[in-house]
GROMACS .gro file of C-alpha atoms in nm:
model
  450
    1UNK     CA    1   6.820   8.922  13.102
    2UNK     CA    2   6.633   8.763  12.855
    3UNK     CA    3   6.709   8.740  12.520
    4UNK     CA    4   6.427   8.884  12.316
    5UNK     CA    5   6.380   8.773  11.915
    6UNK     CA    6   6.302   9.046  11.664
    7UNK     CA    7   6.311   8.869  11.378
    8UNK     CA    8   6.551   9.102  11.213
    9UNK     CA    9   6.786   9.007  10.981
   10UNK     CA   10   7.180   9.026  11.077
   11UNK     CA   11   7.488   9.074  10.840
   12UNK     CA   12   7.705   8.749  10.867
   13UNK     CA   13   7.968   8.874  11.012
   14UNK     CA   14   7.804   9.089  11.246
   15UNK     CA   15   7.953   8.910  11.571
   16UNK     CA   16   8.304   8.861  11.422
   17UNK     CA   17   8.287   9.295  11.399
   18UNK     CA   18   8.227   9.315  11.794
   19UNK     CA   19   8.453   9.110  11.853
   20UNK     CA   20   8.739   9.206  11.625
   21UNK     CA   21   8.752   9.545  11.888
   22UNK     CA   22   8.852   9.279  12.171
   23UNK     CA   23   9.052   9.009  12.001
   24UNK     CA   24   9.406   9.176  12.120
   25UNK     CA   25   9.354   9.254  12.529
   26UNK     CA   26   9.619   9.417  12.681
   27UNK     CA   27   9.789   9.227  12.937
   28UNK     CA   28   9.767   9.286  13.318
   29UNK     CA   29  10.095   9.295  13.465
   30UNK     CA   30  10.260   9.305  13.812
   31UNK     CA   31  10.573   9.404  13.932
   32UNK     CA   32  10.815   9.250  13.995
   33UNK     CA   33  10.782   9.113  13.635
   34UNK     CA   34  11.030   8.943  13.386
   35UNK     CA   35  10.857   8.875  13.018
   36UNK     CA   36  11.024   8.820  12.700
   37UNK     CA   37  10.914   8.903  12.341
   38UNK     CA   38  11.013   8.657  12.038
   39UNK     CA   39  10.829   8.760  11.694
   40UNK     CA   40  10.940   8.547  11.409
   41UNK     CA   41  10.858   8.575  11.023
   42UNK     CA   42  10.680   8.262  10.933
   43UNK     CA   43  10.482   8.112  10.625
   44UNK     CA   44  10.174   7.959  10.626
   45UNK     CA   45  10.376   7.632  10.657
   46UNK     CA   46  10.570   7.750  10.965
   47UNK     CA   47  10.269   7.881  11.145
   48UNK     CA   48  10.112   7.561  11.142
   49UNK     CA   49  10.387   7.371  11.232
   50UNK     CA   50  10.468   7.682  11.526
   51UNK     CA   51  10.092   7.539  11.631
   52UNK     CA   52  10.216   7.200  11.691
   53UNK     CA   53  10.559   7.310  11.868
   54UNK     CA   54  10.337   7.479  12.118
   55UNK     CA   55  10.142   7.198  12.157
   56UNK     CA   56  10.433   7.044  12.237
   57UNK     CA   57  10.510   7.227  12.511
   58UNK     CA   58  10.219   7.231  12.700
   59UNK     CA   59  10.297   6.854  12.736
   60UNK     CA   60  10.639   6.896  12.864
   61UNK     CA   61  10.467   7.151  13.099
   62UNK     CA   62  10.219   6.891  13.210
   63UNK     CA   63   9.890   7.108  13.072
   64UNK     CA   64   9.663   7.021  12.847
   65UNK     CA   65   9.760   7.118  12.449
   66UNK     CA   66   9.492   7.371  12.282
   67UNK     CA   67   9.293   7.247  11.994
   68UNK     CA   68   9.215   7.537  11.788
   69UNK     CA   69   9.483   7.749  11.625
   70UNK     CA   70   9.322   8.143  11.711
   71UNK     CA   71   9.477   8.461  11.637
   72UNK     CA   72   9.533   8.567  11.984
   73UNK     CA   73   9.535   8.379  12.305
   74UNK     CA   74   9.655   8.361  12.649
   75UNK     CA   75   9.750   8.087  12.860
   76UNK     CA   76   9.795   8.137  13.257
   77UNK     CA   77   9.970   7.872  13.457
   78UNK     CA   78  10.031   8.095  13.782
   79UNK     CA   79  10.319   8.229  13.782
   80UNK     CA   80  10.409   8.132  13.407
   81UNK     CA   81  10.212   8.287  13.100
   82UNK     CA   82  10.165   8.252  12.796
   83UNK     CA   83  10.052   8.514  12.479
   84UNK     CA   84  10.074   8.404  12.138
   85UNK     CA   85   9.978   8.710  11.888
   86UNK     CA   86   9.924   8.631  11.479
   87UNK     CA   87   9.982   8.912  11.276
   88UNK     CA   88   9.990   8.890  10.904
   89UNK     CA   89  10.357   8.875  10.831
   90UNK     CA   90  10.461   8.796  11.184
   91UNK     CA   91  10.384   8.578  11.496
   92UNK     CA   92  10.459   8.693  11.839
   93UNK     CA   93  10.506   8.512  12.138
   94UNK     CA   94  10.505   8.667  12.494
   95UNK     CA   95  10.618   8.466  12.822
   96UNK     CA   96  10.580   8.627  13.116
   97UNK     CA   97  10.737   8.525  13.444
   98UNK     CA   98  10.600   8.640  13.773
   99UNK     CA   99  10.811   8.399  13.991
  100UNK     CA  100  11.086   8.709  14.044
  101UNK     CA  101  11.160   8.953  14.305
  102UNK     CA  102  11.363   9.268  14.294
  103UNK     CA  103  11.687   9.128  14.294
  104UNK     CA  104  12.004   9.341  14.234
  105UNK     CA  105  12.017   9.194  13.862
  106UNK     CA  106  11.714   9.239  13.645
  107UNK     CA  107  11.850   9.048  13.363
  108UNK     CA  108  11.940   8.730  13.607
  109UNK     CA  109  11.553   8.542  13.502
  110UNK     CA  110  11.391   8.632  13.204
  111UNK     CA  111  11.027   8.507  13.044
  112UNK     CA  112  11.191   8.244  12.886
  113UNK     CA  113  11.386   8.071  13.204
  114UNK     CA  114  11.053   7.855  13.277
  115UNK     CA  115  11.081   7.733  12.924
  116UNK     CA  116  11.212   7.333  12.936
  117UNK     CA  117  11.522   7.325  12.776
  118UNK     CA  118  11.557   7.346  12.399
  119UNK     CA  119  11.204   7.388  12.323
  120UNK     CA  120  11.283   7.738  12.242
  121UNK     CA  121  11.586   7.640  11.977
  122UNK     CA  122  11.346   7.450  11.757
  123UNK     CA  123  11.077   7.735  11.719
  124UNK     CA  124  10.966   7.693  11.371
  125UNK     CA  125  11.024   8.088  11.147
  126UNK     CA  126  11.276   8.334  11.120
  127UNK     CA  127  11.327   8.571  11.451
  128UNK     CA  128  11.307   8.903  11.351
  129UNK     CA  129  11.279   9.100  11.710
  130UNK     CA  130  11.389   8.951  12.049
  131UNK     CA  131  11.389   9.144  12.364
  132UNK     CA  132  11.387   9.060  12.723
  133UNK     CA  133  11.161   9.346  12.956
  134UNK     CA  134  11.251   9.333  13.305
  135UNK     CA  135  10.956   9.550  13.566
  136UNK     CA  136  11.081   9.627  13.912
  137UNK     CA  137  10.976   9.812  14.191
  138UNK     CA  138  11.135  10.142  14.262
  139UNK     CA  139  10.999  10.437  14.469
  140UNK     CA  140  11.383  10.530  14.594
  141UNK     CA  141  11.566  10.782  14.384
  142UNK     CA  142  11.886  10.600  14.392
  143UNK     CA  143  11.752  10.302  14.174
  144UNK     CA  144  11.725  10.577  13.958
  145UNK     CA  145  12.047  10.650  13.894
  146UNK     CA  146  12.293  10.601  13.605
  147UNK     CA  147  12.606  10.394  13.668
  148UNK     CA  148  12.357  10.131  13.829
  149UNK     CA  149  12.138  10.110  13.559
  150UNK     CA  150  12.421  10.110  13.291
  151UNK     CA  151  12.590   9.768  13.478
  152UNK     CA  152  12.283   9.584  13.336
  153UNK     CA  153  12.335   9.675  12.963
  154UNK     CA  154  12.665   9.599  12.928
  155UNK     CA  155  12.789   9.951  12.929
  156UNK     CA  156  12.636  10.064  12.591
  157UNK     CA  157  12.495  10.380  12.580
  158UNK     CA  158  12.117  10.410  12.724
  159UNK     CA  159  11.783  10.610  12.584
  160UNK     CA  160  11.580  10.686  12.893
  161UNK     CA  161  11.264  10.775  12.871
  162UNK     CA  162  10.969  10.856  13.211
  163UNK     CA  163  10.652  10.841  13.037
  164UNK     CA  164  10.326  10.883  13.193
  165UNK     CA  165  10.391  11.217  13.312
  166UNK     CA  166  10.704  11.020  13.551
  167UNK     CA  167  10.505  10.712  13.674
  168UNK     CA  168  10.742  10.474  13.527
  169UNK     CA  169  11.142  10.533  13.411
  170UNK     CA  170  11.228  10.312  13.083
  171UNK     CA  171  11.609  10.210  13.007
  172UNK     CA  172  11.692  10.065  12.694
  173UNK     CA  173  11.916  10.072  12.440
  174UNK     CA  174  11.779   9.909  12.097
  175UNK     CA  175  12.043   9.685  12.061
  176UNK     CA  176  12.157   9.338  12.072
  177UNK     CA  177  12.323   9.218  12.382
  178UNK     CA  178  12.573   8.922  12.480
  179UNK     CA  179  12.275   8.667  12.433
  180UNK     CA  180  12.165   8.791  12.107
  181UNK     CA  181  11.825   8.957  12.298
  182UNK     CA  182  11.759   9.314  12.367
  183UNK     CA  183  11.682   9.469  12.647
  184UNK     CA  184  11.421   9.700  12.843
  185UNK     CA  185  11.374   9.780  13.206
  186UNK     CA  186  11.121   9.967  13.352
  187UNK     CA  187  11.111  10.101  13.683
  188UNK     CA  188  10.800  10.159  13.854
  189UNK     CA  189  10.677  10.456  14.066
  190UNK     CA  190  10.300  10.472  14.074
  191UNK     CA  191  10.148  10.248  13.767
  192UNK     CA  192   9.896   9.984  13.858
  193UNK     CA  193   9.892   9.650  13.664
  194UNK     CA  194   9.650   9.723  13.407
  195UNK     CA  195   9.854  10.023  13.310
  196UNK     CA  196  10.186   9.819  13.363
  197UNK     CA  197  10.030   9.627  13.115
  198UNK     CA  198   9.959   9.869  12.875
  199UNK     CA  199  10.308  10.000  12.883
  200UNK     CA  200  10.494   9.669  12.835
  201UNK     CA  201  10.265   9.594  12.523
  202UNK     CA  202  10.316   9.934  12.351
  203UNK     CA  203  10.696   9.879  12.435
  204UNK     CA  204  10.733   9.520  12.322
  205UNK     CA  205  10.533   9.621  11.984
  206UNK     CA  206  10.725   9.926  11.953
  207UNK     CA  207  11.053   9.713  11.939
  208UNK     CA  208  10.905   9.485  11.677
  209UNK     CA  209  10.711   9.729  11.407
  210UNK     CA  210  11.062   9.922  11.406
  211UNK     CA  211  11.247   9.619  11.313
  212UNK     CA  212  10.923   9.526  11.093
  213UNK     CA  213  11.003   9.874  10.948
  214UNK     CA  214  11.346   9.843  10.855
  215UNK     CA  215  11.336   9.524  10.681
  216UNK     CA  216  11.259   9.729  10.350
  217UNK     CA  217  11.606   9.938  10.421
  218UNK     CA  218  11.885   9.659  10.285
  219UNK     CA  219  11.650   9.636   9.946
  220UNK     CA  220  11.614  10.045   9.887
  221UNK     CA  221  11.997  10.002   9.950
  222UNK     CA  222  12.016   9.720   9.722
  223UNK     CA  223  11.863   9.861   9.437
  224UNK     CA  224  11.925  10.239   9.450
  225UNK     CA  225  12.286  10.181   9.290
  226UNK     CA  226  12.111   9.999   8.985
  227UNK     CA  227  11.809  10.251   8.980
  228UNK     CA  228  12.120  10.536   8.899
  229UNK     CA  229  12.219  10.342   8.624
  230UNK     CA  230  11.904  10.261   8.473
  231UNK     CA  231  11.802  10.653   8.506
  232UNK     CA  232  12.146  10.724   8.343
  233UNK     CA  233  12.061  10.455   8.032
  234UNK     CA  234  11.670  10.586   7.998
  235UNK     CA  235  11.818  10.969   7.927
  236UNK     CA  236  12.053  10.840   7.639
  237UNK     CA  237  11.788  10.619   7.542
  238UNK     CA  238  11.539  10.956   7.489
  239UNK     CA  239  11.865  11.158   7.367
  240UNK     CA  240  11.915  10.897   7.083
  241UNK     CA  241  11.561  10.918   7.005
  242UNK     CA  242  11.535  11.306   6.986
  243UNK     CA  243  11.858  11.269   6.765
  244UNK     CA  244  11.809  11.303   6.390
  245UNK     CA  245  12.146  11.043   6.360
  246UNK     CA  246  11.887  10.778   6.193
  247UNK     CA  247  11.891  10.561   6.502
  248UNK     CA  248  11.726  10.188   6.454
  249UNK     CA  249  11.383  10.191   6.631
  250UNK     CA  250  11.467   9.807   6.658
  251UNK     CA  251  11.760   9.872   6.865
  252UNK     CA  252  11.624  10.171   7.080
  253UNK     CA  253  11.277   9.921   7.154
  254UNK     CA  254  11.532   9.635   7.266
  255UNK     CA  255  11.734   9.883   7.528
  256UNK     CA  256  11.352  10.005   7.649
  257UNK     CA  257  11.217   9.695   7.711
  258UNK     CA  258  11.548   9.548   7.873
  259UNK     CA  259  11.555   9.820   8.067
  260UNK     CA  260  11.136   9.814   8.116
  261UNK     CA  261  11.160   9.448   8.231
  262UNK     CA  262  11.422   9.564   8.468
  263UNK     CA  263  11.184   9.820   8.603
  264UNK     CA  264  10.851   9.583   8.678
  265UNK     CA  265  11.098   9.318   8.812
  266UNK     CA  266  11.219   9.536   9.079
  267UNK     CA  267  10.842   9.713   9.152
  268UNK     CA  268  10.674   9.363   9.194
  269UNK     CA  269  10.964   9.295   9.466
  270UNK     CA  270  10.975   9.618   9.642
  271UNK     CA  271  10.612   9.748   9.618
  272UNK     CA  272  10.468   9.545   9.917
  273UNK     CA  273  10.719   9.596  10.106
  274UNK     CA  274  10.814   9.916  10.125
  275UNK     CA  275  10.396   9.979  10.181
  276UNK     CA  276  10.497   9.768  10.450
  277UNK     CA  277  10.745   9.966  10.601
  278UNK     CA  278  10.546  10.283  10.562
  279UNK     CA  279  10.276  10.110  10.793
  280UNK     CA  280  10.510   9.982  11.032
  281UNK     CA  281  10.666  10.289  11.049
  282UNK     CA  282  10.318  10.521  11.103
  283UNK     CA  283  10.220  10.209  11.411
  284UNK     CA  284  10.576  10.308  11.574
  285UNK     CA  285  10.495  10.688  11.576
  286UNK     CA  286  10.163  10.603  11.732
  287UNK     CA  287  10.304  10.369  12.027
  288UNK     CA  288  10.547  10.634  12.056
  289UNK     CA  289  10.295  10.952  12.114
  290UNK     CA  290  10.075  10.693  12.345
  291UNK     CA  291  10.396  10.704  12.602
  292UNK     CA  292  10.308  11.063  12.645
  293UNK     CA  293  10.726  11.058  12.774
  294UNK     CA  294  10.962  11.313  12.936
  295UNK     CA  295  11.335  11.364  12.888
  296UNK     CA  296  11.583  11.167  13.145
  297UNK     CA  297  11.854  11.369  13.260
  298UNK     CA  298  11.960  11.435  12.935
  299UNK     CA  299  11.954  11.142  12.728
  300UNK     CA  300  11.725  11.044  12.405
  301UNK     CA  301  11.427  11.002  12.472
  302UNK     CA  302  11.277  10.728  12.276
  303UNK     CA  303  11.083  10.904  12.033
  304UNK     CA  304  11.386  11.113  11.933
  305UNK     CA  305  11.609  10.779  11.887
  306UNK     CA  306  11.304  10.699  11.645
  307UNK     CA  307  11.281  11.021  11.446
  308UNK     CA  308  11.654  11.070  11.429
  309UNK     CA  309  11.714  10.709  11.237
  310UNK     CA  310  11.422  10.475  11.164
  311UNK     CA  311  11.236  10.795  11.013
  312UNK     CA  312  11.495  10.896  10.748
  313UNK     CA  313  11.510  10.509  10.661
  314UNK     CA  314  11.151  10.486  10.608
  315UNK     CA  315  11.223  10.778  10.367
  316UNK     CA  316  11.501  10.645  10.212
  317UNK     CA  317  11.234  10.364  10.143
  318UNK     CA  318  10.994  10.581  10.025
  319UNK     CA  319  11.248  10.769   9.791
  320UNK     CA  320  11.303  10.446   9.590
  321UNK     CA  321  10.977  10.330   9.572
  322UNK     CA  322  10.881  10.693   9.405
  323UNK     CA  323  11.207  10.634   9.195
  324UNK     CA  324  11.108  10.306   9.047
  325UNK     CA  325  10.737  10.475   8.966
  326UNK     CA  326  10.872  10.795   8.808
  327UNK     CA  327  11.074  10.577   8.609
  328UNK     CA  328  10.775  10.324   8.500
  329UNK     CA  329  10.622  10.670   8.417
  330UNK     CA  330  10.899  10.790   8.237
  331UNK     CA  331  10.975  10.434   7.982
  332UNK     CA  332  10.573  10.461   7.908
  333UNK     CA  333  10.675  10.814   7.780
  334UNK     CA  334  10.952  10.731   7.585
  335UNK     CA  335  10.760  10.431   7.466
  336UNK     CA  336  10.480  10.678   7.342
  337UNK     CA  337  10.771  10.860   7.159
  338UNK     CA  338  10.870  10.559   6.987
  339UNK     CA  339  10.538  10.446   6.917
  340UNK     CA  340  10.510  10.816   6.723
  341UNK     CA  341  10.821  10.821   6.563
  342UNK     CA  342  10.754  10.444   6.444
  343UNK     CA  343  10.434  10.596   6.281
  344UNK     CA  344  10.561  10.860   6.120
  345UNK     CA  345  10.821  10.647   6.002
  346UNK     CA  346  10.561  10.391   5.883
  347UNK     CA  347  10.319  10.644   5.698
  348UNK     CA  348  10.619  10.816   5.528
  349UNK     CA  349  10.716  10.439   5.432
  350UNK     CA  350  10.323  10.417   5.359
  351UNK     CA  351  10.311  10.743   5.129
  352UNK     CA  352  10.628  10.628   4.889
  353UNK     CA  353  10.451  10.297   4.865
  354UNK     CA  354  10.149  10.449   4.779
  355UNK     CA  355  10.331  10.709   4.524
  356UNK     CA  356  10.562  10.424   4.334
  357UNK     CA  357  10.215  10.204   4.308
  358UNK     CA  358  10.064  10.555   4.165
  359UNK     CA  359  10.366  10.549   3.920
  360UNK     CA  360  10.314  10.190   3.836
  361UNK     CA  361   9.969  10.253   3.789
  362UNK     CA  362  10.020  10.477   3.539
  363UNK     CA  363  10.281  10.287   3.353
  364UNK     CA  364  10.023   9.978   3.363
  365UNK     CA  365   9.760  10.236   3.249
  366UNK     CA  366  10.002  10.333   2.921
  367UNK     CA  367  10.085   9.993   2.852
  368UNK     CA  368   9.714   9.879   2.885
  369UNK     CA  369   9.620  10.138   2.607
  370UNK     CA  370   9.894   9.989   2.404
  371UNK     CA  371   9.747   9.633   2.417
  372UNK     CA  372   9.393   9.756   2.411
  373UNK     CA  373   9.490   9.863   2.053
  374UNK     CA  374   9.637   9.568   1.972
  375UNK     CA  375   9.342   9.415   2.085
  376UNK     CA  376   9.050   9.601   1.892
  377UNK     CA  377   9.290   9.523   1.603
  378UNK     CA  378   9.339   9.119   1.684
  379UNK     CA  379   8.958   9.119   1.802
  380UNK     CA  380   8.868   9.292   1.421
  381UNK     CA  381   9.115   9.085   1.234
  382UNK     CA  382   8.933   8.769   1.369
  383UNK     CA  383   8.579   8.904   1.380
  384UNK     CA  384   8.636   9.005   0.963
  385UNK     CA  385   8.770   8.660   0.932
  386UNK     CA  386   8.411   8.515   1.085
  387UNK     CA  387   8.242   8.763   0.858
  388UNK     CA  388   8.423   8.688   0.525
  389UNK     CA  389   8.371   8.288   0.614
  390UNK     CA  390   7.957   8.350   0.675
  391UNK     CA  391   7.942   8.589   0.321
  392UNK     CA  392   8.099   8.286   0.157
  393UNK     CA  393   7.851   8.067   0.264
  394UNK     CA  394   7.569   8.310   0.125
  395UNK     CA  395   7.706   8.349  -0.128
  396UNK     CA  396   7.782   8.001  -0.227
  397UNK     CA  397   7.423   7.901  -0.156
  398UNK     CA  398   7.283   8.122  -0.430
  399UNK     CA  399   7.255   8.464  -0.303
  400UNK     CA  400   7.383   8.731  -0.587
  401UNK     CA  401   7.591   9.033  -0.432
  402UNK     CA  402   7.899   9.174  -0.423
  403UNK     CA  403   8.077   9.007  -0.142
  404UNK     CA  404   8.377   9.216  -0.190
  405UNK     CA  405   8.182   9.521  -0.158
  406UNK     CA  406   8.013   9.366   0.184
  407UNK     CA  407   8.287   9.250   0.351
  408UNK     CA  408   8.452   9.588   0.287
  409UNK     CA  409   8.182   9.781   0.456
  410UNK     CA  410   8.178   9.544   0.767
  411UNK     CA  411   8.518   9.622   0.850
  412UNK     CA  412   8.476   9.971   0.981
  413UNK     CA  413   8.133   9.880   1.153
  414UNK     CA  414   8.330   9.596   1.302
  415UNK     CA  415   8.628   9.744   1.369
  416UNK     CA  416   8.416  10.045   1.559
  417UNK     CA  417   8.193   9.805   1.784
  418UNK     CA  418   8.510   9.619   1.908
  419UNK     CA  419   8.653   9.994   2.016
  420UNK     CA  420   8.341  10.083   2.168
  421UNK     CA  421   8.282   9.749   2.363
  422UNK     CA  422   8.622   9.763   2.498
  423UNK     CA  423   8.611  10.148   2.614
  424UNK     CA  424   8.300  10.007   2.793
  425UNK     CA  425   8.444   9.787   2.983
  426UNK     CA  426   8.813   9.997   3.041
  427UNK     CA  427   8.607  10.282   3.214
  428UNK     CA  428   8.384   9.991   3.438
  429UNK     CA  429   8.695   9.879   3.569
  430UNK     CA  430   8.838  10.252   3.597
  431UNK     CA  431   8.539  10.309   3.806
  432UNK     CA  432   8.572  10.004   4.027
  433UNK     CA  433   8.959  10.102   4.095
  434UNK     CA  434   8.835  10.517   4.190
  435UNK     CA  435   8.591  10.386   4.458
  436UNK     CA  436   8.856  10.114   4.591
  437UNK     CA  437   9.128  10.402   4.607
  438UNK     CA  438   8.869  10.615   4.780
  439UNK     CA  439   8.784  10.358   5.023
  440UNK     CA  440   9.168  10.292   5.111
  441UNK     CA  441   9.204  10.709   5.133
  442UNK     CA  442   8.904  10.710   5.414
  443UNK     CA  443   9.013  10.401   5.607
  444UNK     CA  444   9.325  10.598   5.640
  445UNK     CA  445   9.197  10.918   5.744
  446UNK     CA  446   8.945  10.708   6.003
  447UNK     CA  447   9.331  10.584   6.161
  448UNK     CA  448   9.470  10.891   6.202
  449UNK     CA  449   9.202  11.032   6.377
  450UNK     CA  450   9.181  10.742   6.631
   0.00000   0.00000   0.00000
């Protein structure tokens, strides 16, 4: 068909969107089957250098290494695969080895026996979820039964589980065995390899989001202990500040923001992950309600194994996490009681200033009359003095009068201008102190009502 141009105009990442539905195929698998699951937690670091490991062992294998690092991939080499899954915290790894018949062990070969020795031991990242899947053939009810399938898990006790309305029968146990793996074996009826497929993928992730899941359970159980005490310490804290005992705000404010720091500290470490969990935990209850499974003979299925523990963990998860955030809630509370009590504290501090500078003031005011008095009567003195010297010169120069009688009559002319000039300027500055006082009186009205 040919391709025909329109000349529209396509987002950028258009063809990344289409193909972001197909970038995780599941896996078409026969039985007999063995395959085995690794995910590890890795850093950037470690994922590259995972890259070049598994370059690595294509050349002990004899094939030719990939060249681009992609997010999922499959290699086939027959009867060996290959599946390498990146995830965001995680990177899986699925082998899958077809060179198996039913033998009387399931366990005997595993995905990893094809694997040239060592290779595995120096996988770069931390291995969070191991587990060895073993598919067989079994239309005969006695491969079916109990004391069989218990041999190949070491005797620990089993969750069965025949999902797809009985096509298949699951054994497992969720636990570690003898060789540090777990361990899954399905028995198949009437499933064809596309739905084999399916099944083993939902399985194999199902084992890894739990563990995914739980990794936020040792830090909820870290910090819960400290959370008690810090709840404990915040209600004394608010008791001592409701208390009319004259507490220091300077000691109370240290305690809060001890205890504050505490707080933030432990939400910036916990906050991801326990999100984390909660997604883990919802992907879990979905591959669990895709098995669409039926009780075995009276043993858990696997969706009740799930609800009974990993859901009360999640919760116990969840529980802190709301813990830590009531608390953050609750030190901004007491933090908006100390801000108000530090105001009060400051305006009552504010309004004594404000009355002893209204007292001094008024003493200034009293003592300011005083020297203005003194000062009409230093300003006259002086002023008569600069009269009497410029009648003497008139005098002397041949002007007849009474000097005496002049002089006397410029004193109280004198004397009354110097009072009058200096009232003048007492009420300009009077004035000038009125509008600052009003200005300070409306700046501090405008701050209150912000």
């Amino acid at each position: 068909m040919e391709s025909v141009s329109t000349g529209m105009s396509f987002h950028p990442h258009r063809d990344d969107l289409y193909e972001e539905m197909h970038s995780r195929p599941f896996q078409v698998i026969p039985s007999p089957a063995r395959l085995t699951h690794i995910a590890l937690i890795c850093d950037e670091a470690e994922k590259r250098e995972q890259f070049n490991h598994l370059r690595r062992l294509f050349e002990l294998l004899g094939q030719q290494p990939p060249e681009r690092d992609e997010m999922c991939v499959q290699w086939d080499f027959g009867d060996f695969r290959i599946r390498l899954e990146k995830h965001l915290e995680f990177i899986a790894f699925t082998f899958v080895n077809l060179a198996v018949e039913n033998n009387d062990d399931p366990f005997a070969v595993t995905g990893i026996s094809s694997l040239p020795s060592g290779w595995l031991d120096k996988l770069p990242g931390k291995v969070i979820s191991a587990v060895h899947v073993s598919v067989k053939d079994s239309s005969e009810d006695g491969d079916y039964m109990l004391p069989k399938v218990r041999r190949f898990f070491e005797g620990m006790r089993l969750i069965g589980s025949s999902p797809q309305q009985g096509d298949a029968r699951i054994w497992t146990t969720f636990r570690l065995h003898s060789d540090g793996f777990g361990r899954m074996l399905i028995c198949n009826k009437r499933m064809s390899d596309s739905q084999l497929g399916r099944l083993t993928q939902r399985l194999m992730e199902i084992e890894t989001y739990r563990l995914m899941a739980l990794i936020g359970l040792p830090t909820a159980r870290e910090y819960s202990p400290q959370l008690r005490i810090m709840d404990t310490q915040i209600a004394e804290l608010t008791q001592r500040l409701s208390s009319e005992s004259g507490e220091d705000e300077s000691d109370i404010l240290k305690d809060l923001t001890r205890i504050a720091s505490k707080v933030e500290d432990y939400r910036a470490k916990t906050t991801f992950r326990f999100a984390a969990s909660q997604a883990y935990h919802e992907l879990v209850l979905k591959r669990l309600a895709e098995l669409r499974e039926d009780e075995v003979s009276g043993h858990l299925t696997m969706t009740e194994f799930m609800t009974r523990r990993l859901s009360p963990a999640i919760r116990t998860c969840d529980s802190v996490g709301q813990r830590l955030e009531d608390m953050s809630r609750r030190i901004d509370r007491v933090s908006d009681m100390m801000r108000t009590r530090i105001e009060l504290s400051t305006q009552e501090q504010n309004q004594e200033l404000l009355s002893s500078m209204d007292r001094r003031s008024k003493i200034q005011l009293m003592m300011q009359h005083t020297v203005e008095g003194l000062s009409v009567a230093a300003i006259s003195y002086y002023s008569i003095g600069l009269i009497k010297l410029i009648i003497d010169a008139l005098y002397d120069s041949g002007l007849n009068f009474n000097k005496h009688l002049v002089l006397g009559a410029a004193v109280p002319v004198v004397v009354g201008g110097v009072w009058l000039a200096t009232r003048r300027i007492h009420k300009h500055f009077l004035a000038l102190a009125r509008e600052q006082r009003d200005a300070d009186l409306a700046d501090e009205e405008r701050r209150k009502s912000k």
